[in-house]
PDB file of C-alpha atoms in Angstrom:
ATOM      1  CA  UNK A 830      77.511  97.767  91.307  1.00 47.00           C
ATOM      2  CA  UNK A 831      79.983  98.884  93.426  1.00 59.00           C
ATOM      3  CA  UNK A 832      79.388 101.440  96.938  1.00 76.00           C
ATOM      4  CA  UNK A 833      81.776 104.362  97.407  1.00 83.00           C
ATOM      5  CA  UNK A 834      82.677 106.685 100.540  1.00 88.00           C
ATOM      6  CA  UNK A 835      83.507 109.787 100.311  1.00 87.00           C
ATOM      7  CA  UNK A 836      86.958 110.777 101.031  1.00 89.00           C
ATOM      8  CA  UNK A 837      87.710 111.018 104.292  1.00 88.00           C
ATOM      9  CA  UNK A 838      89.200 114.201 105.873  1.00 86.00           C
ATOM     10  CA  UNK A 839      88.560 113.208 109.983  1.00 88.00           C
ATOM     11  CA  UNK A 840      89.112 111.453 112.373  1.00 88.00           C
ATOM     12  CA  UNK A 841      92.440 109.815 111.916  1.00 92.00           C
ATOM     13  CA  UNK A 842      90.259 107.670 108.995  1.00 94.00           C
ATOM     14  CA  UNK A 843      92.900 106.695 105.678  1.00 92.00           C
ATOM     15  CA  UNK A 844      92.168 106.452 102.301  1.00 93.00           C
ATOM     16  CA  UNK A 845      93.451 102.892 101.225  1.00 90.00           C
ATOM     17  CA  UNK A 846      91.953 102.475  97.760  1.00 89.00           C
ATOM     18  CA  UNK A 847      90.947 105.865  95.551  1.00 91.00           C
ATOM     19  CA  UNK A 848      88.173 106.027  92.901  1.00 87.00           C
ATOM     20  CA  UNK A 849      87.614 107.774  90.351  1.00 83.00           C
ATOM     21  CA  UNK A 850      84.864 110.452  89.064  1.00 76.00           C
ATOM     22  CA  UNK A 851      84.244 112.490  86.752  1.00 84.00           C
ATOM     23  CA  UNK A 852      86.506 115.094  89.224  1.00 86.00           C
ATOM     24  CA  UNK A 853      88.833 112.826  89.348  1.00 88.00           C
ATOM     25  CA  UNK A 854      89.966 110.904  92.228  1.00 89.00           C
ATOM     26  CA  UNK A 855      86.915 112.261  94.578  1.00 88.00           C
ATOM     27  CA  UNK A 856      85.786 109.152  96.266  1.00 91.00           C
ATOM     28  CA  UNK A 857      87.137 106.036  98.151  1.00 92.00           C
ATOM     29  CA  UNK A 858      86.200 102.375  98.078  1.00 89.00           C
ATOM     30  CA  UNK A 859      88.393 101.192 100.961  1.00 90.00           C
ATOM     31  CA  UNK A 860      89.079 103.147 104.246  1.00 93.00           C
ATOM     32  CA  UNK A 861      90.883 102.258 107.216  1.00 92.00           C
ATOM     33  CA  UNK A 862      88.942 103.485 110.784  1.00 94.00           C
ATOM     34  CA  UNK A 863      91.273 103.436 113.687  1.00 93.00           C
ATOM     35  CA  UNK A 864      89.343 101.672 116.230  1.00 94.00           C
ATOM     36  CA  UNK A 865      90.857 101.929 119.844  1.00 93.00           C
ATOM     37  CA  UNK A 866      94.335  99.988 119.343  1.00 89.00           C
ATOM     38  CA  UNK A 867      93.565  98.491 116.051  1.00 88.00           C
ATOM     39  CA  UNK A 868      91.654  99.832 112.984  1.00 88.00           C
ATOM     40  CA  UNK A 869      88.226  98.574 111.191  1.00 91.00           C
ATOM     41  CA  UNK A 870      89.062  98.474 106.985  1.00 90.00           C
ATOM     42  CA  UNK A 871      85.280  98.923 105.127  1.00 90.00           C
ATOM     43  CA  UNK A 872      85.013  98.483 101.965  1.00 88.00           C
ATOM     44  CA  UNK A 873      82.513  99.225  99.218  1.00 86.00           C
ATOM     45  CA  UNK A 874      83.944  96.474  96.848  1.00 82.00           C
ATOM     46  CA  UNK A 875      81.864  93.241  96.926  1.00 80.00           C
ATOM     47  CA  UNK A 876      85.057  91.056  97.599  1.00 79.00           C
ATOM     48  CA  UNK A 877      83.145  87.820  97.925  1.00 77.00           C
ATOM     49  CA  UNK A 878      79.585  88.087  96.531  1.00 71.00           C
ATOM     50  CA  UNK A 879      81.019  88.818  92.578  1.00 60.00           C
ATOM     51  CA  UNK A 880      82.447  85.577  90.223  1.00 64.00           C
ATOM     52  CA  UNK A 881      86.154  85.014  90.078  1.00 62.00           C
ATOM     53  CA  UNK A 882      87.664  87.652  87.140  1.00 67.00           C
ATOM     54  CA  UNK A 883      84.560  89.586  86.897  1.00 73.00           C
ATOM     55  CA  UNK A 884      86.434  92.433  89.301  1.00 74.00           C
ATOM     56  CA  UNK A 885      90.183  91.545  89.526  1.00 77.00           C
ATOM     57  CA  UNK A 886      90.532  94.713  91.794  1.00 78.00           C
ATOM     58  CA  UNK A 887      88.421  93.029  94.391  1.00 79.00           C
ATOM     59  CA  UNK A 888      90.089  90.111  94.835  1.00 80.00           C
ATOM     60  CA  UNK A 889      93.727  91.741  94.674  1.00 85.00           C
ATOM     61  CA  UNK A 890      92.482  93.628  97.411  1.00 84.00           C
ATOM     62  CA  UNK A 891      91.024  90.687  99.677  1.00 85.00           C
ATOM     63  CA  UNK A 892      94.506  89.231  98.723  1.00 87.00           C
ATOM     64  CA  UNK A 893      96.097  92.692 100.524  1.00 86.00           C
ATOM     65  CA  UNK A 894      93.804  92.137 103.712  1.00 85.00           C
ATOM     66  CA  UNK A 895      94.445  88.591 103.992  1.00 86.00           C
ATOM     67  CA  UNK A 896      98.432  89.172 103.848  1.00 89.00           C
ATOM     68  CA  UNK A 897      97.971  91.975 106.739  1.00 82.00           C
ATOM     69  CA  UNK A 898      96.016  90.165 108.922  1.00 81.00           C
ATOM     70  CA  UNK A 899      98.715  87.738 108.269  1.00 79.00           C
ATOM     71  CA  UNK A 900     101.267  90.139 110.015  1.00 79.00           C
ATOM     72  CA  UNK A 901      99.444  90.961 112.716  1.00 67.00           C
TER      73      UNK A 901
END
């Protein structure tokens, strides 16, 4: 399965991908950490362990990453 954080509310840490509960939108799979002058992204999706198509969310997001690190 898939790991969640909670929601951030310190520390200058972002919210990049929201998950549902039974709350609603209480938890988040992807966060963004600044880290002195860049930022650390974690993620509780398994963006390279699952099949191709089994989670198109996952690899839409490793898509994202990919295309920022890009613009760095």
């Amino acid at each position: 399965g898939h790991g969640y954080f909670a929601k951030p509310t310190t520390g200058g840490v972002r919210t990049l991908v929201e998950c549902g509960g039974i709350k609603g939108f209480e938890y988040a799979g992807v966060i963004e950490v600044p880290c002195g002058r860049g930022r650390i992204v974690l993620s509780g999706f398994r963006l390279l362990d699952d099949s191709p198509g089994r989670c198109p969310a996952a690899g839409k997001i490793l898509v994202r990453l990919a295309q920022e690190l890009n613009r760095l």
